[in-house]
Coordinates of C-alpha atoms in Angstrom, one line a residue:
M946 CA -164.9 -76.8 144.3
S947 CA -165.4 -76.3 140.6
N948 CA -168.9 -76.9 139.2
L949 CA -167.3 -78.5 136.2
E950 CA -166.8 -82.2 136.8
P951 CA -163.6 -83.8 135.3
R952 CA -164.5 -85.6 132.1
T953 CA -163.5 -89.0 133.7
R954 CA -166.0 -88.4 136.5
R955 CA -169.1 -88.1 134.2
P956 CA -171.8 -90.4 135.6
A957 CA -172.4 -93.6 133.6
G958 CA -176.1 -92.7 133.0
E959 CA -175.1 -89.3 131.5
T960 CA -172.5 -90.9 129.4
R961 CA -175.0 -93.5 128.1
A962 CA -177.5 -90.7 127.2
L963 CA -174.9 -88.6 125.5
M964 CA -173.5 -91.5 123.4
L965 CA -177.0 -92.6 122.3
G966 CA -178.1 -89.1 121.6
T967 CA -175.0 -88.4 119.5
A968 CA -175.5 -91.6 117.6
I969 CA -179.2 -90.9 117.0
E970 CA -178.3 -87.4 115.6
R971 CA -175.8 -89.1 113.3
V972 CA -178.4 -91.5 112.1
A973 CA -180.9 -88.7 111.6
S974 CA -178.4 -86.7 109.4
E975 CA -176.6 -89.5 107.6
G976 CA -178.9 -92.5 107.7
L977 CA -178.0 -95.9 109.1
H978 CA -175.3 -97.4 106.8
L979 CA -175.6 -101.0 106.1
D980 CA -172.3 -101.8 107.7
Y981 CA -172.8 -99.1 110.5
A982 CA -169.6 -97.5 109.2
N983 CA -170.8 -94.1 110.5
L984 CA -171.2 -95.4 114.0
E985 CA -167.6 -96.2 115.1
L986 CA -167.4 -96.0 118.9
E987 CA -164.1 -94.1 119.0
D988 CA -165.6 -91.4 116.7
L989 CA -168.8 -91.2 118.7
I990 CA -166.8 -90.9 122.0
R991 CA -165.0 -87.9 120.6
A992 CA -168.2 -86.3 119.3
A993 CA -170.1 -86.9 122.5
G994 CA -167.2 -85.7 124.7
V995 CA -167.4 -88.6 127.1
P996 CA -164.8 -90.7 128.8
R997 CA -163.7 -93.8 126.8
S998 CA -163.3 -96.0 129.9
T999 CA -166.9 -95.4 131.0
V1000 CA -168.2 -96.1 127.5
F1001 CA -166.5 -99.5 127.4
R1002 CA -167.8 -100.3 130.8
I1003 CA -171.3 -99.8 129.5
W1004 CA -170.8 -101.4 126.1
P1005 CA -168.0 -103.9 125.9
D1006 CA -168.0 -103.7 122.1
R1007 CA -169.8 -102.1 119.1
D1008 CA -172.3 -104.9 118.8
A1009 CA -173.7 -104.2 122.3
F1010 CA -173.8 -100.4 121.5
I1011 CA -175.6 -100.9 118.2
A1012 CA -178.2 -103.1 119.9
D1013 CA -178.8 -100.5 122.6
L1014 CA -179.0 -97.8 119.9
V1015 CA -181.6 -99.6 117.8
R1016 CA -183.7 -100.1 120.9
A1017 CA -183.4 -96.4 121.8
L1018 CA -184.4 -95.4 118.3
F1019 CA -187.7 -97.3 118.4
E1020 CA -188.5 -96.5 122.1
A1021 CA -188.1 -92.8 121.2
D1022 CA -190.7 -93.1 118.4
P1023 CA -194.3 -93.3 119.8
G1024 CA -195.6 -93.7 116.2
F1025 CA -193.9 -97.0 115.8
E1026 CA -195.3 -98.2 119.1
A1027 CA -198.8 -97.1 118.2
G1028 CA -198.6 -98.8 114.8
F1029 CA -198.9 -95.5 112.9
D1030 CA -197.4 -92.0 113.1
E1031 CA -199.4 -89.6 115.3
A1032 CA -201.0 -87.7 112.4
T1033 CA -202.1 -90.9 110.6
L1034 CA -203.4 -92.4 113.9
L1035 CA -205.5 -89.2 114.6
L1036 CA -206.8 -89.4 111.0
L1037 CA -207.7 -93.1 111.4
E1038 CA -209.4 -92.6 114.8
S1039 CA -211.5 -89.7 113.5
T1040 CA -212.5 -91.7 110.4
I1041 CA -213.4 -94.8 112.6
A1042 CA -215.6 -92.5 114.7
A1043 CA -217.4 -91.2 111.7
A1044 CA -217.8 -94.7 110.3
A1045 CA -219.4 -95.8 113.5
A1046 CA -221.9 -93.0 113.3
E1047 CA -223.0 -94.1 109.9
P1048 CA -223.4 -97.9 110.0
G1049 CA -225.4 -98.0 106.8
G1050 CA -222.4 -96.8 104.7
R1051 CA -219.9 -99.4 105.7
E1052 CA -218.3 -99.9 102.3
A1053 CA -218.0 -96.2 101.7
A1054 CA -216.7 -95.7 105.2
L1055 CA -214.0 -98.4 104.8
Q1056 CA -212.9 -96.9 101.5
A1057 CA -212.7 -93.5 103.1
V1058 CA -210.6 -94.8 106.0
I1059 CA -208.1 -96.6 103.7
R1060 CA -208.1 -93.9 101.0
E1061 CA -207.1 -91.2 103.5
T1062 CA -204.8 -93.1 105.8
A1063 CA -202.8 -95.2 103.3
A1064 CA -201.9 -92.2 101.2
H1065 CA -200.8 -90.3 104.3
N1066 CA -199.0 -93.2 106.0
I1067 CA -196.8 -94.1 103.1
V1068 CA -195.3 -90.6 103.1
A1069 CA -195.0 -90.7 106.8
V1070 CA -193.1 -94.0 106.6
E1071 CA -190.6 -92.6 104.2
D1072 CA -190.0 -89.6 106.4
S1073 CA -189.7 -91.6 109.6
L1074 CA -186.2 -92.0 111.0
T1075 CA -187.3 -95.2 112.8
W1076 CA -188.6 -96.8 109.6
R1077 CA -185.5 -95.9 107.7
A1078 CA -183.4 -97.5 110.3
Y1079 CA -185.6 -100.5 110.4
R1080 CA -185.4 -101.0 106.7
S1081 CA -181.6 -100.5 106.7
L1082 CA -181.1 -103.1 109.4
S1083 CA -183.4 -105.5 107.6
A1084 CA -181.5 -105.0 104.4
A1085 CA -178.2 -105.5 106.1
L1086 CA -179.4 -108.8 107.6
A1087 CA -181.0 -109.9 104.3
S1088 CA -177.8 -109.2 102.4
G1089 CA -176.1 -112.2 104.1
D1090 CA -173.1 -110.1 104.9
S1091 CA -171.6 -110.1 108.3
V1092 CA -172.9 -107.1 110.2
P1093 CA -172.2 -105.9 113.8
G1094 CA -174.7 -107.5 116.2
G1095 CA -175.9 -109.9 113.4
E1096 CA -178.0 -112.4 115.3
G1097 CA -178.7 -110.1 118.2
I1098 CA -180.0 -107.4 115.9
R1099 CA -182.2 -110.0 114.1
V1100 CA -183.7 -111.0 117.4
L1101 CA -184.3 -107.4 118.4
L1102 CA -185.9 -106.6 115.1
G1103 CA -188.2 -109.6 115.5
E1104 CA -189.3 -108.3 119.0
I1105 CA -189.9 -104.8 117.6
E1106 CA -191.9 -106.1 114.6
Q1107 CA -194.0 -108.2 116.9
R1108 CA -194.9 -105.2 119.0
Y1109 CA -195.7 -103.1 115.9
V1110 CA -197.9 -105.8 114.3
E1111 CA -199.8 -106.3 117.6
R1112 CA -200.6 -102.5 117.8
M1113 CA -201.7 -102.5 114.2
A1114 CA -203.9 -105.6 114.8
E1115 CA -205.6 -103.8 117.7
V1116 CA -206.4 -100.8 115.5
Y1117 CA -207.8 -103.1 112.8
G1118 CA -209.9 -105.0 115.3
R1119 CA -211.5 -101.7 116.5
L1120 CA -212.1 -100.7 112.9
N1121 CA -213.8 -104.0 112.1
T1122 CA -216.0 -103.6 115.2
A1123 CA -217.0 -100.0 114.1
L1124 CA -217.8 -101.2 110.6
G1125 CA -219.6 -104.4 111.5
L1126 CA -216.8 -106.6 109.9
R1127 CA -215.0 -109.7 111.1
M1128 CA -211.9 -111.6 110.0
R1129 CA -212.7 -114.4 107.5
T1130 CA -212.4 -118.0 108.9
G1131 CA -208.8 -119.0 109.2
L1132 CA -207.4 -115.4 109.3
T1133 CA -206.7 -113.1 112.2
A1134 CA -206.2 -109.3 112.6
R1135 CA -202.5 -110.0 113.0
D1136 CA -202.5 -111.7 109.6
L1137 CA -204.1 -108.6 108.2
A1138 CA -201.6 -106.3 109.9
L1139 CA -198.7 -108.4 108.4
A1140 CA -200.2 -108.3 105.0
V1141 CA -200.8 -104.5 105.1
M1142 CA -197.3 -103.9 106.4
G1143 CA -195.9 -106.0 103.5
V1144 CA -197.9 -103.8 101.0
I1145 CA -196.7 -100.5 102.5
D1146 CA -193.1 -101.7 102.7
G1147 CA -193.1 -102.9 99.1
M1148 CA -194.7 -99.7 97.9
S1149 CA -192.3 -97.6 99.9
D1150 CA -189.3 -99.4 98.3
H1151 CA -190.6 -98.8 94.8
R1152 CA -191.5 -95.2 95.7
R1153 CA -187.9 -94.5 96.2
I1154 CA -187.1 -95.6 92.7
D1155 CA -190.1 -94.2 90.8
P1156 CA -192.2 -92.0 93.1
D1157 CA -194.5 -90.8 90.3
A1158 CA -195.5 -94.4 89.4
V1159 CA -196.6 -94.9 93.0
D1160 CA -197.9 -91.5 94.1
R1161 CA -199.8 -90.5 90.9
P1162 CA -203.5 -90.4 91.8
R1163 CA -205.8 -93.0 90.2
E1164 CA -209.4 -91.9 89.6
V1165 CA -211.3 -95.1 90.5
S1166 CA -214.9 -96.0 91.2
L1167 CA -215.4 -98.8 93.7
G1168 CA -219.1 -98.7 94.3
A1169 CA -222.0 -96.5 94.9
D1170 CA -219.9 -93.8 96.6
G1171 CA -218.7 -92.7 93.2
T1172 CA -215.2 -91.9 91.7
H1173 CA -212.4 -90.9 94.0
A1174 CA -208.7 -90.2 93.6
W1175 CA -206.8 -93.1 95.1
H1176 CA -203.2 -93.5 96.0
L1177 CA -201.9 -96.8 94.6
A1178 CA -201.0 -98.0 98.1
G1179 CA -204.6 -97.3 99.2
L1180 CA -206.0 -99.4 96.4
A1181 CA -203.7 -102.2 97.3
V1182 CA -204.5 -102.0 101.0
Y1183 CA -208.2 -101.9 100.3
G1184 CA -207.9 -105.1 98.2
V1185 CA -206.1 -106.8 101.0
Y1186 CA -208.6 -105.6 103.6
T1187 CA -211.7 -106.7 101.7
A1188 CA -210.1 -110.1 101.0
F1189 CA -209.3 -110.7 104.7
T1190 CA -212.7 -109.5 106.2
E1191 CA -216.4 -110.1 105.8
D1192 CA -219.7 -108.9 107.0
A1193 CA -220.0 -109.8 110.7
G1194 CA -223.8 -110.4 110.3
T1195 CA -223.5 -113.2 107.7

């Protein structure tokens, strides 16, 4: 008996993995088009070398496939689940630990956390396949045009964003504890996470158009710690953070 299985006998699980892997490679190299024109099922079937009949048993139409693909994109990215990419998260964790060791320098510690992580994270966002896909999907839905998986994709993006915001809120809660801060009355760590995400998203959008205007360092003094070079996103995030939090001892 031959070790090579006929194409039509390829297991459904293998077919699913090959189709999604091929589509993810396509998105990585070409981006996610607003109308998903580069993700036609027949083209992906040929590229993946899988049986057409099995594909349509797994996904009855392209809407179902796109929904599965979007979920696979995000599930494959631990950075999105964690709220930050791995390098930013490590930087954030080390800075939180340092801040906790020096409770007297809370303001300087908060500035250091945000100055370092915001500048790094906005670049990481731009380089992230997951975030590019997220923004493309959001833009497609916001355009008002009919897109494959329309309402289903909207629901899925809502679920993904909820998970992301919850992870960010957990990190900010730990940062607040380390620095002796608390959320102002009427606000939650989740509110803070949403506001910071809005700042980073907006800065990232403008950065694509005029990167120098966003990335050019600003030499700014924000207190006794002296003058430091700030990324514009860091300054904006710091403004949001200090507006949303207060001294836990007051």
